[in-house]
Each structure stands twice: as C-alpha cells, then as structure tokens.
mmCIF file of C-alpha atoms and ligand atoms in Angstrom:
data_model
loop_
_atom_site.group_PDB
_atom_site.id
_atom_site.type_symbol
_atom_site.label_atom_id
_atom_site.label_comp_id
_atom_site.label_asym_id
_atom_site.label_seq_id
_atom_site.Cartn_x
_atom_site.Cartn_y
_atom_site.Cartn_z
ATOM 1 C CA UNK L 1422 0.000 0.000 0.000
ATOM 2 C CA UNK L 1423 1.260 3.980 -0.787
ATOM 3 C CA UNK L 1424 -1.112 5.387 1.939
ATOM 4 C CA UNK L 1425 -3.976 4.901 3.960
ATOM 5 C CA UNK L 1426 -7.312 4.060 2.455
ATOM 6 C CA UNK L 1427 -10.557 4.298 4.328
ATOM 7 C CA UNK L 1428 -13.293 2.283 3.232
ATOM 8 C CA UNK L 1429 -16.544 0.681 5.291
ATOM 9 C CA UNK L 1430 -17.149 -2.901 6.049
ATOM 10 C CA UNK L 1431 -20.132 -4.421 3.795
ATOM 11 C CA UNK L 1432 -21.901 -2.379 1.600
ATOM 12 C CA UNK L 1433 -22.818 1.410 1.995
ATOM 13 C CA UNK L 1434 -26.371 2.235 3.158
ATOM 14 C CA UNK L 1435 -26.549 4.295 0.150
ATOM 15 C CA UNK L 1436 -26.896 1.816 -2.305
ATOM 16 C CA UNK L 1437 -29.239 1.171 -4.764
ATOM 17 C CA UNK L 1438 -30.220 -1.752 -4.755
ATOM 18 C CA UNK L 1439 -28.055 -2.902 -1.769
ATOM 19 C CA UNK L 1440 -25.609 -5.332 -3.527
ATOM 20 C CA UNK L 1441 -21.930 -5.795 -3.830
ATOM 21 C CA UNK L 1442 -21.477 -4.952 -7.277
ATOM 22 C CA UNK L 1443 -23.553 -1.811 -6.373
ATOM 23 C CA UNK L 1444 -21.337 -1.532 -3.245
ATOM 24 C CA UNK L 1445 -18.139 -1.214 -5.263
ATOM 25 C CA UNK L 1446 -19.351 1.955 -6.995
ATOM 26 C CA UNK L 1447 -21.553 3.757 -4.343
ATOM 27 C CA UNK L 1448 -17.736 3.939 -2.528
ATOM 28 C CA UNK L 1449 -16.174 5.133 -5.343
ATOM 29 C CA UNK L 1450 -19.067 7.717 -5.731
ATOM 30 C CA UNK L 1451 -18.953 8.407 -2.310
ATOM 31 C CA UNK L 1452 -14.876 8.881 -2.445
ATOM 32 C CA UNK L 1453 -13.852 6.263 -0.311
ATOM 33 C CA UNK L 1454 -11.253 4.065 -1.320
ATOM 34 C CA UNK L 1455 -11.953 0.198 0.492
ATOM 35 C CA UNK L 1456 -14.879 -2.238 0.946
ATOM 36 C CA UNK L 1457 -14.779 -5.303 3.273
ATOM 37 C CA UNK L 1458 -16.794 -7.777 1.796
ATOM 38 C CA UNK L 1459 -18.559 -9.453 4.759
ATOM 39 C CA UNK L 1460 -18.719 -13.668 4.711
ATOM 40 C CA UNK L 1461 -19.020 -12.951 8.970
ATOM 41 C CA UNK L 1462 -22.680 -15.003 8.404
ATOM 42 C CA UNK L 1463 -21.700 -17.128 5.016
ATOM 43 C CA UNK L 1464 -19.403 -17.032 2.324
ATOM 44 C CA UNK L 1465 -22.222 -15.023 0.566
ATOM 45 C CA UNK L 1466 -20.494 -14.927 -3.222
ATOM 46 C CA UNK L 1467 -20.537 -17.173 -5.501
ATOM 47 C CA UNK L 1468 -17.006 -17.392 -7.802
ATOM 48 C CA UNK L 1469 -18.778 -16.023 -10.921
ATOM 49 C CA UNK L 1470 -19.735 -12.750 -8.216
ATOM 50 C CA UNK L 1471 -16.610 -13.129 -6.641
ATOM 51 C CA UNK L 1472 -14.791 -12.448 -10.385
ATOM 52 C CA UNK L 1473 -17.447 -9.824 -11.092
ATOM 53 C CA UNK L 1474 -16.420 -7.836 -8.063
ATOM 54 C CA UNK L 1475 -13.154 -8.491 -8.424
ATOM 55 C CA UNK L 1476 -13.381 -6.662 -12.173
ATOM 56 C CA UNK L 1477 -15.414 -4.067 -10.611
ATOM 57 C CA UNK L 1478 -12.880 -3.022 -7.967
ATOM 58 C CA UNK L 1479 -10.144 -3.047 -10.102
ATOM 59 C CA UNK L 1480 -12.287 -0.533 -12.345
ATOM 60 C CA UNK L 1481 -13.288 1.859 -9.534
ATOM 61 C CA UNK L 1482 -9.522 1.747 -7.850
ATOM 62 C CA UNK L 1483 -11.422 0.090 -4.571
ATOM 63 C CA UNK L 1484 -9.555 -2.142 -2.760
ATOM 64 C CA UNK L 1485 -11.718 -5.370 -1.115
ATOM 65 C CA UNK L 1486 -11.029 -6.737 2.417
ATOM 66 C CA UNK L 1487 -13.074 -9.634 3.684
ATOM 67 C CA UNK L 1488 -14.346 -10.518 6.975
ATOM 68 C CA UNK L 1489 -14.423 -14.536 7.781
ATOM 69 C CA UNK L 1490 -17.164 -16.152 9.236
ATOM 70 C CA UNK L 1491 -18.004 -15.585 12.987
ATOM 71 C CA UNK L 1492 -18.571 -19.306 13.505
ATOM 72 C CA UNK L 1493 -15.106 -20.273 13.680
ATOM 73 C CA UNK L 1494 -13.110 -21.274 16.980
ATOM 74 C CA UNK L 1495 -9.538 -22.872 16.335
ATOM 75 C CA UNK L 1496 -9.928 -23.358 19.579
ATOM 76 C CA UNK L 1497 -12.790 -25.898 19.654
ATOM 77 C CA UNK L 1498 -12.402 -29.153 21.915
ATOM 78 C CA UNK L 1499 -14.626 -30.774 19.897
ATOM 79 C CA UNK L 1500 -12.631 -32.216 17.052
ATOM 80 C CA UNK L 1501 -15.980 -31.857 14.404
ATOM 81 C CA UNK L 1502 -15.692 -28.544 15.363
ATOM 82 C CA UNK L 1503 -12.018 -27.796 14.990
ATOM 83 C CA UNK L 1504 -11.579 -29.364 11.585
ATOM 84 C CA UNK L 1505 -14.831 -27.478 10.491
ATOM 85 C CA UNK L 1506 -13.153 -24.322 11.696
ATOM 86 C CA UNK L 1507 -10.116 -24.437 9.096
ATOM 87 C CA UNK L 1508 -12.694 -25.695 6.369
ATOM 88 C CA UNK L 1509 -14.418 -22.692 6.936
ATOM 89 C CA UNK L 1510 -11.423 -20.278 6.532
ATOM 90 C CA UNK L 1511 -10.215 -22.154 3.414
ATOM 91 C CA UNK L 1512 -13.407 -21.791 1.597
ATOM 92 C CA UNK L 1513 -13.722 -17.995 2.819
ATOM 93 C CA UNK L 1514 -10.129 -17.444 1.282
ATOM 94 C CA UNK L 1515 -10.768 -19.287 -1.954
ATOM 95 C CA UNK L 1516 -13.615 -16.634 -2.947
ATOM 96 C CA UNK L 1517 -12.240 -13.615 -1.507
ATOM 97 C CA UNK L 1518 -8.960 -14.702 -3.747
ATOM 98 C CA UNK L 1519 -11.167 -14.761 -6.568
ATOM 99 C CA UNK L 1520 -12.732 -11.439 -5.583
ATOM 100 C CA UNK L 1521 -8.851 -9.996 -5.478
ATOM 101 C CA UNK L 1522 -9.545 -9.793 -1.691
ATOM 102 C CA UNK L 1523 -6.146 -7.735 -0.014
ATOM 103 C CA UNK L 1524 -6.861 -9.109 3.444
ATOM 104 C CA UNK L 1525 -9.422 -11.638 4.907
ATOM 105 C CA UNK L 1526 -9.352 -10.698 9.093
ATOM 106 C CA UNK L 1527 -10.684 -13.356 11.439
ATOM 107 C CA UNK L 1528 -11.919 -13.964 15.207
ATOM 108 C CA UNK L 1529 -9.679 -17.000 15.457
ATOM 109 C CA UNK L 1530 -10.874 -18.545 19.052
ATOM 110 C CA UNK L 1531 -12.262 -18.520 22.026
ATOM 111 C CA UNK L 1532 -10.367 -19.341 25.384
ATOM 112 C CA UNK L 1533 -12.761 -21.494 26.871
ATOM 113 C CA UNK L 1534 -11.155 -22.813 30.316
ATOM 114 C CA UNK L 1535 -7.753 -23.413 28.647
ATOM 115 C CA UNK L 1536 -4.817 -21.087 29.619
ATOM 116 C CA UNK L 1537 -3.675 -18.989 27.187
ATOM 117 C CA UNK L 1538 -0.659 -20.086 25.903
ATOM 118 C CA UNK L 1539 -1.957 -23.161 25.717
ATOM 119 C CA UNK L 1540 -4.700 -21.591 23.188
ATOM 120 C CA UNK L 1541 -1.993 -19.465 21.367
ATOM 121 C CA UNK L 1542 -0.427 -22.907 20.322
ATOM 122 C CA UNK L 1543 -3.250 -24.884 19.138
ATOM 123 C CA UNK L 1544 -4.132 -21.322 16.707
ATOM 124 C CA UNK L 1545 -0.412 -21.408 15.399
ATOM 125 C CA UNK L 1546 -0.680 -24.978 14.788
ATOM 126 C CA UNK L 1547 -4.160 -24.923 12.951
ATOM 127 C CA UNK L 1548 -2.991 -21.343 11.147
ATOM 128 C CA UNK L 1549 0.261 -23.104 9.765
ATOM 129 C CA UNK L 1550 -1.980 -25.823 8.443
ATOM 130 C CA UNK L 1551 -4.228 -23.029 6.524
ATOM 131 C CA UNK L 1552 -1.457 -21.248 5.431
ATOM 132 C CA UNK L 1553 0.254 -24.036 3.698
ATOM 133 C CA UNK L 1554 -2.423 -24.883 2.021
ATOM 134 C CA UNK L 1555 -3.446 -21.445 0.942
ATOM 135 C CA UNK L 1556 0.284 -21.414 -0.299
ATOM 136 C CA UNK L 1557 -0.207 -24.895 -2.281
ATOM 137 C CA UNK L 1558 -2.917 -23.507 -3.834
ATOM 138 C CA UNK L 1559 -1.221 -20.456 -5.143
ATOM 139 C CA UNK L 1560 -4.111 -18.291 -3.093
ATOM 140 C CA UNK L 1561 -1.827 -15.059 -2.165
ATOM 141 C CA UNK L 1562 -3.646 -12.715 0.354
ATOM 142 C CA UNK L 1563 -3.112 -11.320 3.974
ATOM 143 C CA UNK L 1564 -4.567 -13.532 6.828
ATOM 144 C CA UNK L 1565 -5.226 -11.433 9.858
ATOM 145 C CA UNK L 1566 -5.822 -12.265 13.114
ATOM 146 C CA UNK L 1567 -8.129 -9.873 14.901
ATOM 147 C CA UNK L 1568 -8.000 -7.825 17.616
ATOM 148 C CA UNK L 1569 -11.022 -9.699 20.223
ATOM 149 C CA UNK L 1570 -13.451 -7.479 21.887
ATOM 150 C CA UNK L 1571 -14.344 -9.364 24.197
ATOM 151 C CA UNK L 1572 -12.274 -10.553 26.983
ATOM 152 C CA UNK L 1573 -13.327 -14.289 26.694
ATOM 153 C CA UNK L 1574 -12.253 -14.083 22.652
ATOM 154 C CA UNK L 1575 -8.167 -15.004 21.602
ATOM 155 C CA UNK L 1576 -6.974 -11.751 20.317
ATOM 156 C CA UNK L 1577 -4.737 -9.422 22.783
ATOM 157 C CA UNK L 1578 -2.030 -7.929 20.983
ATOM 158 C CA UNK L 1579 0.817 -10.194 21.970
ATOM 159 C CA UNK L 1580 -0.886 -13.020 20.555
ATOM 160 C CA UNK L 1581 -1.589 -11.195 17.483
ATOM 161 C CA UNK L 1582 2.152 -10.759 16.958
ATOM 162 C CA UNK L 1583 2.881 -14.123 18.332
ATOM 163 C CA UNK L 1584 0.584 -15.621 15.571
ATOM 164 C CA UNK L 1585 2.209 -13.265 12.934
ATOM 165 C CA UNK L 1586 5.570 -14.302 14.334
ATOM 166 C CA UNK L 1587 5.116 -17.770 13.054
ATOM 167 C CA UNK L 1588 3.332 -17.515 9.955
ATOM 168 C CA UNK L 1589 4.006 -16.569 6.811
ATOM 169 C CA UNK L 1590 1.544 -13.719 5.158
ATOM 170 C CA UNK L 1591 -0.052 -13.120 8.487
ATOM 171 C CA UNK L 1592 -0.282 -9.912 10.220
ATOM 172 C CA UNK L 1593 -2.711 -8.232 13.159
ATOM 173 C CA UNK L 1594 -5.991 -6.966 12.002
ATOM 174 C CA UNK L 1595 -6.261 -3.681 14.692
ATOM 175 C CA UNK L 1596 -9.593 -2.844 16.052
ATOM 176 C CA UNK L 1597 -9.130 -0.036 18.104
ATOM 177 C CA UNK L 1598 -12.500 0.007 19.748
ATOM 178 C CA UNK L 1599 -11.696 -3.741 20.146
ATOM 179 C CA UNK L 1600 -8.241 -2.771 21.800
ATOM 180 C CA UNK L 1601 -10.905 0.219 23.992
ATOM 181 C CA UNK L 1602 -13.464 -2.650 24.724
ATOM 182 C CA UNK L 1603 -10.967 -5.248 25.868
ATOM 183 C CA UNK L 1604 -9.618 -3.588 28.259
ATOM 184 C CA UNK L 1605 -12.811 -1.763 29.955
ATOM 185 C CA UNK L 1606 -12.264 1.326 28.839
ATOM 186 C CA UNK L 1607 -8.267 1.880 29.463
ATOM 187 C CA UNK L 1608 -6.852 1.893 25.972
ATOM 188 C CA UNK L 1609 -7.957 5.512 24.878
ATOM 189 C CA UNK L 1610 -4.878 7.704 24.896
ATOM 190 C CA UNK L 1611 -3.253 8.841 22.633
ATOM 191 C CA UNK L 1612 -0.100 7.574 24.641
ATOM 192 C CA UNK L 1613 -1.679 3.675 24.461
ATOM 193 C CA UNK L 1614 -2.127 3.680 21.198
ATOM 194 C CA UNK L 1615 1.370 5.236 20.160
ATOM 195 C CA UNK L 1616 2.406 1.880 22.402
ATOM 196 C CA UNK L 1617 0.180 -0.585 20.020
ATOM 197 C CA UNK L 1618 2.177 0.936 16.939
ATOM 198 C CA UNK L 1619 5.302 1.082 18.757
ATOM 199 C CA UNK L 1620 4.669 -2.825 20.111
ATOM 200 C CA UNK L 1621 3.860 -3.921 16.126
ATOM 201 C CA UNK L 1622 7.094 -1.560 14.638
ATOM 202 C CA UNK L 1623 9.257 -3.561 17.125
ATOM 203 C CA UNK L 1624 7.969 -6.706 16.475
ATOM 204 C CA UNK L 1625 6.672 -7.295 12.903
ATOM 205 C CA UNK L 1626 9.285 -4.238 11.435
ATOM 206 C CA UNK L 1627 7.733 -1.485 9.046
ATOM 207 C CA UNK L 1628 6.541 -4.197 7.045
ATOM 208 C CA UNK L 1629 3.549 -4.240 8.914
ATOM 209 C CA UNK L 1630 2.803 -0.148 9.597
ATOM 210 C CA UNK L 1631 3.655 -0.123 5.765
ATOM 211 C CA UNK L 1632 0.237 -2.876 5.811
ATOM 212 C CA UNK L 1633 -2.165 -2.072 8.165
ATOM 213 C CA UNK L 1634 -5.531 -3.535 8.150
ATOM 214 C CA UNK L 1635 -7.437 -1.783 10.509
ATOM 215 C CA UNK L 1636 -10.776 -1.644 12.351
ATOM 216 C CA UNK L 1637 -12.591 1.463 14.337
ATOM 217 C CA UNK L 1638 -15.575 2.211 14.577
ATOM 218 C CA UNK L 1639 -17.933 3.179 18.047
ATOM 219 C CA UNK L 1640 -17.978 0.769 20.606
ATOM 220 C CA UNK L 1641 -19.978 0.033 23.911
ATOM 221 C CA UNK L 1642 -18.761 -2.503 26.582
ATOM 222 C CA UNK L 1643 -19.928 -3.831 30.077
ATOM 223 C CA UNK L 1644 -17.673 -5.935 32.556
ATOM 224 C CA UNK L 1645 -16.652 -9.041 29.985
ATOM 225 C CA UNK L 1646 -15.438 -5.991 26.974
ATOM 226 C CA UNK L 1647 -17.588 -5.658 23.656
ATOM 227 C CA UNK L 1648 -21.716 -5.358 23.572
ATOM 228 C CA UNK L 1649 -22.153 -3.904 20.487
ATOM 229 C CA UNK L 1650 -20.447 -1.050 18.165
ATOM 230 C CA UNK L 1651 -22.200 2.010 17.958
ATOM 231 C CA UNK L 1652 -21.826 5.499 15.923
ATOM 232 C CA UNK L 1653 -18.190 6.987 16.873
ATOM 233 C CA UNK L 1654 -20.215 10.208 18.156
ATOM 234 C CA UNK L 1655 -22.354 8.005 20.585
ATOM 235 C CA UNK L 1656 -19.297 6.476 22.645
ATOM 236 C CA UNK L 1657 -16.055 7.559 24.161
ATOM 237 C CA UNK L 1658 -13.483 6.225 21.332
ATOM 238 C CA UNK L 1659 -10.471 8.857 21.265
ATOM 239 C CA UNK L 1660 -10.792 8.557 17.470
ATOM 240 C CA UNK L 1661 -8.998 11.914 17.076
ATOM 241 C CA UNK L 1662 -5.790 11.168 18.990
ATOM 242 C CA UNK L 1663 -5.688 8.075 17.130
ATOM 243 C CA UNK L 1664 -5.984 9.745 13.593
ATOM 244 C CA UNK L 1665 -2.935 12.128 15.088
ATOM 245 C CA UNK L 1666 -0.787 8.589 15.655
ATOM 246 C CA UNK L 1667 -1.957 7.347 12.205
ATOM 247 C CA UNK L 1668 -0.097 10.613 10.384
ATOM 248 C CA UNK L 1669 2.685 10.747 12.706
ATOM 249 C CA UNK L 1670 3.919 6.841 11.853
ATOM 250 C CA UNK L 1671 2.677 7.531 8.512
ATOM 251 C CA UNK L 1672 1.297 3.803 8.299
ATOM 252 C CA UNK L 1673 0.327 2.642 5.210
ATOM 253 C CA UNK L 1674 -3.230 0.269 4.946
ATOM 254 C CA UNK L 1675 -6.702 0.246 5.009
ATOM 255 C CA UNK L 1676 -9.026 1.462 7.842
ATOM 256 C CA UNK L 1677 -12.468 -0.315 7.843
ATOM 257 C CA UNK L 1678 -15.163 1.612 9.927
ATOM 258 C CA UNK L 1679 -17.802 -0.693 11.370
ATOM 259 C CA UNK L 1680 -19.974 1.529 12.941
ATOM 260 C CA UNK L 1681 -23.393 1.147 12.208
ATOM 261 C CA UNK L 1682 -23.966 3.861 10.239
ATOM 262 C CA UNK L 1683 -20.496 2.545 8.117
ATOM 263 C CA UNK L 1684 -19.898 5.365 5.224
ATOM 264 C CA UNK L 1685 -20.525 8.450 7.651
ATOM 265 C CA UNK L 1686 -18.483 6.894 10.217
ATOM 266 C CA UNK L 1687 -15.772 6.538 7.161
ATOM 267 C CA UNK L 1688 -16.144 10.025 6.461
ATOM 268 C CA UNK L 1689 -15.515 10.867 9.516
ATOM 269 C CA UNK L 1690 -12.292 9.496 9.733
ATOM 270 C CA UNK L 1691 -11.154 9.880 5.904
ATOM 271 C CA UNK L 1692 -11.902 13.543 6.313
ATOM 272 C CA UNK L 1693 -9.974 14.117 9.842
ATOM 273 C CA UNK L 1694 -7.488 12.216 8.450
ATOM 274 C CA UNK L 1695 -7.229 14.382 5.346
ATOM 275 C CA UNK L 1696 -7.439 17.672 7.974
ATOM 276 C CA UNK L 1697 -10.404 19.005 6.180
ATOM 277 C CA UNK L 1698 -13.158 18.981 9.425
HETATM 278 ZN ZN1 ZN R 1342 -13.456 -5.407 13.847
#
C-alpha cells in the first residue's frame, strides 16, 4: 500500500439496490477508497460474483477486504468442530482470492477454560496448516488475526504478533475500539495507542505499519469488553488522537469503519485524516 485508504465494512447504506457490485461503486461515488466484503454469516459470493467484483474493484480503484465467518473457533475441543473451523477459513479465502480480496481478518478462538498459551499454540498450529495450504494452492492474500473485543475471545495484541511471528503472510488486524473494549475502557490515549504501533514496529518491522488492516468504529462494553459497536459520536473512542498517531507513523493500509452507520463513520475518519473537518 502507498497510503492509507478508508473504506466501510459491507456495503454502503446508500446503495441502490443494496448489492456488492452496487457496493463497489456507491464507494467510489462516495470517495472512499476500500470495501470489506462481509462472509461474517456465510461465504455469501458465488465465484462467478466473486470475479465480477473483483473486475469491478479493479475498475473503480477500490480495494476489497473480507471478513471470515463468525462461527469459527480454532480453539474448539470438539474435534468436528475444529476441523470445520479451518474448512471454513479455506473456503472464505478461496472466494475472496477470486474477488482480489487484499486481506481476509478473522476472530480466530475462544479461550474457553484453557490457559492462554496453551490456546496461542493450538491457533499457530491450525494457522500453519491453513497457510500451507493457501500457499499450495497459489491463493496469495493477507490472513489477519483480529483484535477480540471481548475478553473471553483469543486476540490481545501479543498473541496477534505471536501468531504473525510464526506464519508466513499473516499480520494483526487492529480494532481499536476492540483494543478500547478489551480492556474496559483503558486503551484511549493517545499515549496507548502510540504503544500498540510502537509494540507492532518492534515486532513485525515497518513491514507491517507499511500494511495495516485496521478496524474502528464506536464501541460500547460492560464488565466481559464488547456489547455492540455504535456510531463513533455516541461512545467515548479517542478517534482523534488516534488519527494524530496514524499521520505521525505515517502507516500505510486500510481502515475499515464498522460503525453502524459505516460510510458516515468513514467520512468521519477519511476527512480528519485528510485535515479538512
Ligand atoms: Zn473489527
């Protein structure tokens, strides 16, 4: 990536009719610059769609993330469950390649009652698997952990980088109101989050600032982390110290808003980004 793009996750609310192809355009029209193509219920395109939006992008200069399906937990004691889990995640990456997909960002597990290194090892071991494959299959696109926002969900930062660490082509998905949500509330200055980018420069090297796939949107929480996101302008999310980070290590990626109200919220952000509100 050359800069950062802001784009919404699924389709705008502006389109008409409310369908991918659709999708593509309404954010060129609306000048945004990324769609995430949401599988988070099913892998919802078929591979002749999948191609079609693939064209599409490439015609409108859009760049397509994907979000994998909620329903996965690499984490799962029940072996049905497990295997099902990397099925899933293989099929989601086989038609978001097709739909030139940049980045496909996953919930990977759940803790359960296991500790959490213990948790960390069984996701390397079942993200290796995927990865090989993906690589057999000549399927070349960013796997991303993400950031859980909830404290019972896999997903703190260390074990983002820990993942990334022993994969090839995987790096953190950041949700920032994930990050907020996570941690009740703490993670909202613009000191913590120049420590996330800090943590990830160390780490993963500009590589990854140079790649970011991030989420923010609004987010409200209770005592176990995420209950559901909201508009930016209905919750607490620092979102303007965070843009101020953003420019200062000049990282390079897409933001995906997942507010509700997805293209305002992307405004929002594109435009304080850009310094023009
Ligand atoms: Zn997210």
């Amino acid at each position: 990536m050359n800069k950062l793009l802001f784009g919404t996750a699924g389709i705008p609310w502006s389109t008409k009719p409310r369908n991918t192809i659709k999708g593509i355009k309404q954010v060129r029209k609306l000048n945004l610059d990324s769609m995430e193509l949401e599988f988070v219920h099913s892998v919802n395109l078929n591979p002749k769609t999948a191609l079609e939006a693939n064209k599409t992008a490439k015609e409108n200069g859009i760049v397509l993330t994907t979000h994998g399906q909620y329903y996965v937990n690499l984490n799962s004691l029940d072996l049905a469950k497990f295997e099902a889990s990397k099925k899933h995640i293989l099929d989601a990456c086989r038609i978001a390649n097709l739909a030139g997909s940049w980045s496909i960002c996953y919930h990977m597990a759940y803790y359960g009652k296991d500790e959490k290194s213990h948790v960390s090892e069984r996701v390397i071991g079942a993200v290796k698997e995927i990865v090989k494959k993906l690589e057999d299959e000549g399927i070349n696109l960013w796997l991303r952990p993400e950031t859980g926002g909830r404290i019972t969900q896999w997903g703190e930062l260390n074990e983002l980088i820990e993942l990334s660490l022993a994969c090839e082509n995987v790096l953190p998905c950041i949700d920032f109101a994930h990050h907020y949500s996570r941690s009740l509330g703490k993670v909202n200055t613009y000191e913590d989050f120049k420590n996330i980018l800090e943590e990830l420069e160390k780490k993963l090297g500009r590589k990854c600032l140079d790649n970011m796939h991030i989420h923010t949107e609004g987010i409200e929480f209770n005592k176990s982390g995420e209950k559901k996101h909201v508009n930016l302008n209905e919750c607490n999310l620092n979102y303007k110290d965070l843009i101020k980070i953003w420019k200062e290590f000049k990282i390079k990626g897409i933001v995906t808003c997942e507010s509700p109200n997805l293209e305002e919220d992307a405004l929002l952000l594109k435009k304080n980004y850009e310094g023009k509100i």
